[in-house]
CSV table of C-alpha atoms in Angstrom, one decimal:
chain,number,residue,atom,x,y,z
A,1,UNK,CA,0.0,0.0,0.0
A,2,UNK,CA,0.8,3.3,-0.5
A,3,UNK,CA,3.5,4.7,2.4
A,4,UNK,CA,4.5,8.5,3.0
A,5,UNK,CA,7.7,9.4,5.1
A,6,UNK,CA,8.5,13.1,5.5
A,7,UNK,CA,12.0,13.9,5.5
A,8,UNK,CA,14.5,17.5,6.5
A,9,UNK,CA,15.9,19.3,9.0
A,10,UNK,CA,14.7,19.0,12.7
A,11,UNK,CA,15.8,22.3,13.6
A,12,UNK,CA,15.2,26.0,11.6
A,13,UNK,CA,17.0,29.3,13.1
A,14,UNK,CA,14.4,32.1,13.5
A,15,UNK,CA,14.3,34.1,9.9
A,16,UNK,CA,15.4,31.0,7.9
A,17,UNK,CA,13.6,28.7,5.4
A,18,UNK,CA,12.0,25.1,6.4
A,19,UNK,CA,12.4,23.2,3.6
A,20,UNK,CA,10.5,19.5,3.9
A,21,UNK,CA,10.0,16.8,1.2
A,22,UNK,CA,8.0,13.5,1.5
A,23,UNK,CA,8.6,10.6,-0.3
A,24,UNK,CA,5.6,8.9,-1.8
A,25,UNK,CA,6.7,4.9,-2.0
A,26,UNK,CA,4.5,2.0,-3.2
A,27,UNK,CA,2.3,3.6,-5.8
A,28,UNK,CA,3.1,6.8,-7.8
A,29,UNK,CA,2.5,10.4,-7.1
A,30,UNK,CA,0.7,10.8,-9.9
A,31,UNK,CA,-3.1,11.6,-11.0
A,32,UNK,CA,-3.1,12.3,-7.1
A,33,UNK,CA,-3.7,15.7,-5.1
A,34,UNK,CA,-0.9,15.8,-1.8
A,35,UNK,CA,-1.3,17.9,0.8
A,36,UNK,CA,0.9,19.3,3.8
A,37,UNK,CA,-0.8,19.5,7.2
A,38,UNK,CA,1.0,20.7,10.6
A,39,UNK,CA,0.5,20.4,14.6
A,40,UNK,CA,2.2,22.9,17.0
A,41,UNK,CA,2.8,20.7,20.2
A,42,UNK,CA,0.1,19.9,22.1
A,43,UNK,CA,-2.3,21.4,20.1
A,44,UNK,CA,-4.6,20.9,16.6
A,45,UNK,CA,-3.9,20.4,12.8
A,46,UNK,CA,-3.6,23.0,10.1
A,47,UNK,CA,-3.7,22.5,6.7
A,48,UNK,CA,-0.8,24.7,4.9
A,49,UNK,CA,-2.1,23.5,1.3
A,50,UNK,CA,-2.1,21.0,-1.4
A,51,UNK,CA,-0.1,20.2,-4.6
A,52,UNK,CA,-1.7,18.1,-7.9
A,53,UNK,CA,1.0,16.0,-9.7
A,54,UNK,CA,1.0,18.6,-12.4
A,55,UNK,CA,2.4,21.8,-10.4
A,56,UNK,CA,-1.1,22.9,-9.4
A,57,UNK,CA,-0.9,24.3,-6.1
A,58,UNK,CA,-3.7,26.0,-3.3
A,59,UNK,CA,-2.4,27.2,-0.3
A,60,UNK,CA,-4.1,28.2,3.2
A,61,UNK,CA,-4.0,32.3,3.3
A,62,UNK,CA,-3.2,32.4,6.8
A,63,UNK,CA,0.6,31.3,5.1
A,64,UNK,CA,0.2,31.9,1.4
A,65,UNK,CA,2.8,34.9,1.8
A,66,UNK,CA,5.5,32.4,3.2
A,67,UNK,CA,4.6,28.5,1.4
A,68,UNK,CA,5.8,26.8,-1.7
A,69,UNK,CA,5.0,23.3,-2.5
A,70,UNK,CA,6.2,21.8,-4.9
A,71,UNK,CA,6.4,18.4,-7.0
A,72,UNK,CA,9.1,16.2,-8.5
A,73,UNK,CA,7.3,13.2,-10.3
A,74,UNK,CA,10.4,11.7,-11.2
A,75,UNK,CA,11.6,11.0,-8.1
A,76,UNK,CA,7.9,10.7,-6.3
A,77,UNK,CA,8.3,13.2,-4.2
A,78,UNK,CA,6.5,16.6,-3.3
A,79,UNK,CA,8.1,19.4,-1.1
A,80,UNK,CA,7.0,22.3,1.2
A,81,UNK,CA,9.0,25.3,1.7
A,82,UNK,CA,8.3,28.0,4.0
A,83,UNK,CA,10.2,31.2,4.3
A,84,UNK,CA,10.8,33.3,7.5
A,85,UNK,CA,9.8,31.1,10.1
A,86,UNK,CA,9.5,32.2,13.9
A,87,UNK,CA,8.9,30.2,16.8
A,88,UNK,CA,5.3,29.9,16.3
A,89,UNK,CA,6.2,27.6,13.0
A,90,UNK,CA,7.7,25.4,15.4
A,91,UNK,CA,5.4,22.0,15.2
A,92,UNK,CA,5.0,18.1,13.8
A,93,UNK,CA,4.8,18.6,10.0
A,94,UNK,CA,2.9,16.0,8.2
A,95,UNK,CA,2.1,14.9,4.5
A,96,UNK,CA,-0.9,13.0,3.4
A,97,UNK,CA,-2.3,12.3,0.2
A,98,UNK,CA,-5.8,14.2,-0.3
A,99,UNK,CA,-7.5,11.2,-1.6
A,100,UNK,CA,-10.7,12.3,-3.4
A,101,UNK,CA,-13.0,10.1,-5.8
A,102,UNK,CA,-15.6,10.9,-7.6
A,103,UNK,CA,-19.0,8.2,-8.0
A,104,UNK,CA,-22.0,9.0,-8.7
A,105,UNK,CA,-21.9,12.7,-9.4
A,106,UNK,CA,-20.4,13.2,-6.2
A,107,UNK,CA,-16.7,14.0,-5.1
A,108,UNK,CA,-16.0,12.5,-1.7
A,109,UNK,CA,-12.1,13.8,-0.2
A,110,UNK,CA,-10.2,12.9,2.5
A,111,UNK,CA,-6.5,13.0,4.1
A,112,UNK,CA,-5.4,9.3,3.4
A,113,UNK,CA,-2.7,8.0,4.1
A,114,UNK,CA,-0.5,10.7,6.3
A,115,UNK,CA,3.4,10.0,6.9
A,116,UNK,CA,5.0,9.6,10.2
A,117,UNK,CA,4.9,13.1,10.9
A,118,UNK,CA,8.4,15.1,11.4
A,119,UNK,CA,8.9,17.6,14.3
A,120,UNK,CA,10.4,20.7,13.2
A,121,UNK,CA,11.6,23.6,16.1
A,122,UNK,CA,12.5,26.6,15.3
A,123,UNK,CA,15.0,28.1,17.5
A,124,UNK,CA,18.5,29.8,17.1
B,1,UNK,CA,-12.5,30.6,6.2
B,2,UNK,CA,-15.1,27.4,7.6
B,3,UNK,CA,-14.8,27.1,11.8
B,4,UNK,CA,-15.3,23.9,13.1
B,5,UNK,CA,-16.3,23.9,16.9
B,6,UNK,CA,-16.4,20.5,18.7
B,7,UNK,CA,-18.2,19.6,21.7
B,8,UNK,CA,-16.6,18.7,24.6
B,9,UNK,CA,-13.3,19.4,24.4
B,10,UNK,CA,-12.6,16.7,26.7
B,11,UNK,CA,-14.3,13.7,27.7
B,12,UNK,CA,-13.9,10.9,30.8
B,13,UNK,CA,-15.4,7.5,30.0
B,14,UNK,CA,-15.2,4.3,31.0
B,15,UNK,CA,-15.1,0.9,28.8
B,16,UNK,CA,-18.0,-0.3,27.7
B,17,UNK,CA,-19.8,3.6,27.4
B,18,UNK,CA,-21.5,4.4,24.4
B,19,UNK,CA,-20.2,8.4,23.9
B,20,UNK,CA,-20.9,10.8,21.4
B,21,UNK,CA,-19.1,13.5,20.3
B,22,UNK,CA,-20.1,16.6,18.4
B,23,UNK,CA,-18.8,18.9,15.3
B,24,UNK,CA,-20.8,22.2,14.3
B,25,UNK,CA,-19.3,24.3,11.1
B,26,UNK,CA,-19.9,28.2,10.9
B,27,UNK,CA,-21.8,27.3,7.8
B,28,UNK,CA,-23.3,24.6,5.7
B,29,UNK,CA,-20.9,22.1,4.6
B,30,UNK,CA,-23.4,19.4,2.8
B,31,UNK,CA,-21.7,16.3,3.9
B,32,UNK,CA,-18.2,16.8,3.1
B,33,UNK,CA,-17.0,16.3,6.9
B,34,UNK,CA,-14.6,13.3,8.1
B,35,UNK,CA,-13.7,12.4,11.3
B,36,UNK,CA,-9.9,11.1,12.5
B,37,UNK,CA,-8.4,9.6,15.5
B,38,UNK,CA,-5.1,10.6,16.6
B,39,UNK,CA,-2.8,8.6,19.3
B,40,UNK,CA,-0.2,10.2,20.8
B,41,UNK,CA,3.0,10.8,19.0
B,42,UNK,CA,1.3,8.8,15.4
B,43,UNK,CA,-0.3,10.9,13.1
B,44,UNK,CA,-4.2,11.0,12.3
B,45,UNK,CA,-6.0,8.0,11.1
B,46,UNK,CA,-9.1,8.4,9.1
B,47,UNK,CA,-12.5,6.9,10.4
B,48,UNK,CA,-15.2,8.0,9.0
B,49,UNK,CA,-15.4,10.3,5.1
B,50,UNK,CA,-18.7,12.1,3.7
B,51,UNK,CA,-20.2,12.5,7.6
B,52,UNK,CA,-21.4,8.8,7.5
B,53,UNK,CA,-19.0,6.4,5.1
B,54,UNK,CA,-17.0,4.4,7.8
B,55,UNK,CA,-13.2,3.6,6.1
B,56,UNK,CA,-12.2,0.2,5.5
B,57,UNK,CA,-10.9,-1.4,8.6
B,58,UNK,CA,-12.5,0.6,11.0
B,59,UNK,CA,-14.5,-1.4,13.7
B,60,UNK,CA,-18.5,-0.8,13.1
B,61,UNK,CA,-18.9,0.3,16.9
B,62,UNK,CA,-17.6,3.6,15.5
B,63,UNK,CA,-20.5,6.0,13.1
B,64,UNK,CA,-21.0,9.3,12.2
B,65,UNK,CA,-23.7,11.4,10.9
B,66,UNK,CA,-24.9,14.6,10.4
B,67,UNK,CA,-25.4,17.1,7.4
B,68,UNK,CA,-25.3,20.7,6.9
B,69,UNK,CA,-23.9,22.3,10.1
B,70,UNK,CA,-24.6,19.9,12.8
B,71,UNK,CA,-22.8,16.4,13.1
B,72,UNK,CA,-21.9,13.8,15.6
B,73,UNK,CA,-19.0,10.6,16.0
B,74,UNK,CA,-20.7,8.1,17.7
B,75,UNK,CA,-18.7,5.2,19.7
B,76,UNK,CA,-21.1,2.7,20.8
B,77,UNK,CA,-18.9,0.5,23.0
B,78,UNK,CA,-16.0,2.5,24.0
B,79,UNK,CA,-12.6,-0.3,23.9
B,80,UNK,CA,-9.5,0.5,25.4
B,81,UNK,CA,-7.9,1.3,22.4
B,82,UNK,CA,-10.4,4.0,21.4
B,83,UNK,CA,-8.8,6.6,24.2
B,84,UNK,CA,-7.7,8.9,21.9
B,85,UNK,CA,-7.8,12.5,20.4
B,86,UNK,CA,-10.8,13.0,17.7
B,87,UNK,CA,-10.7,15.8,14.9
B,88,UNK,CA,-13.5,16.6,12.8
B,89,UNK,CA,-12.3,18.3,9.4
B,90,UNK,CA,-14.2,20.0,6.3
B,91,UNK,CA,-13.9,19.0,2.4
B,92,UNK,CA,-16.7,22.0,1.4
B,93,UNK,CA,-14.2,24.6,0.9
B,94,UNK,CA,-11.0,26.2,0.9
B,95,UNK,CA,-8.6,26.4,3.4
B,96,UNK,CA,-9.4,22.5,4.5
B,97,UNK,CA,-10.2,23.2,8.5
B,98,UNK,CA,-10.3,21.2,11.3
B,99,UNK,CA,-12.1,21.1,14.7
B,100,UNK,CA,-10.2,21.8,17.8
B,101,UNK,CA,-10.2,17.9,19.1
B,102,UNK,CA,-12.0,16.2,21.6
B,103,UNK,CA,-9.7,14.2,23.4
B,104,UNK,CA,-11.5,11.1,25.0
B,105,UNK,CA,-9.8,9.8,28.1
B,106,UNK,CA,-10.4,6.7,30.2
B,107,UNK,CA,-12.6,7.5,33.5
């Protein structure tokens, strides 16, 4: 089955760029939509945005100004970027595919499956 | 941007309980809500998809319904390994949101 394993640094000085990629193993990245999701400690998700296997992108607003994802089919993986971090970027970033079929007239979405999750502090 | 407001934030319960937890959005979402449960330290696993569709694998004691702006998780015989952290999350629109969590802890 597809697996998803988040890779990068652990640790981001205040200012500097955190720069993420997950590796999409077991089926291909393709004709899929991928999505990066995050979880400050101890507290809930947020969705940073998603990525289609053709460049396609939507971000959240709330960090539109700082995010990049980005895809490499070739390699199967998809990337986040996001620029001038503080402490309050500190968190467990995950990616999941944002599975969504459509039957019956209907499209039906979900997060399915997530990676591991990574923890990523920013701190100098 | 859609809120989504659970209810409680917290919950005691013993094994056994039947327990019900609750997920109201700032605005009509049809039915494009799913539910996840999230251990500590793993990442989210996906129960429930379109307010009612249980996932693959997922025991049948768990449910979910609701439509519009009002919609419950329902765990009709709470097992040990069901203490957990529960997120509702919307599919209507843009940014994807999640509730605030309800974690679920053993009384």
């Amino acid at each position: 089955q597809v697996q998803l394993q988040e890779s990068g640094p652990g640790l981001v000085k205040p200012s500097e760029t955190l720069s993420l990629t997950c590796t999409v193993s077991g089926g291909s990245i393709s004709s899929y939509y991928w999505s990066w999701i995050r979880q400050p400690p101890g507290k809930g998700l947020e969705w940073i945005g998603y990525i289609y296997y053709s460049g396609s992108t939507n971000y959240n607003p709330s960090l539109k100004s700082r995010v990049t994802i980005s895809v490499d089919t070739s390699k199967n993986q998809f990337s986040l970027k996001l620029s001038s971090v503080t402490a309050a970027d500190t968190a467990v970033y995950y990616c999941a595919r944002d599975t969504r079929i459509v039957a019956t007239g209907m499209t039906y979405n979900w997060f399915d499956p997530w990676g591991q999750g990574t923890l990523v502090t920013v701190s100098s | 941007a859609i809120q989504l407001t659970q209810s409680p934030s917290s919950l005691s319960a013993s094994v056994g309980d039947r327990v019900t937890i609750t997920c109201r959005a700032s605005q009509g979402i049809s039915s494009a809500l799913a539910w996840y449960q999230q251990k500590p330290g793993k990442a989210p696993k996906l129960l429930i998809y379109d307010a009612s569709s249980l996932e693959s694998g997922v025991p049948s004691r768990f449910s979910g319904s609701g439509s519009g702006t009002d919609f419950t998780l329902t765990i009709s015989s709470l097992q040990p390994e069901d203490f957990a952290t529960y997120y509702c999350q919307q599919f209507n629109s843009y940014p994807r949101t999640f509730g605030q969590g309800t974690r679920l802890e053993i009384k």
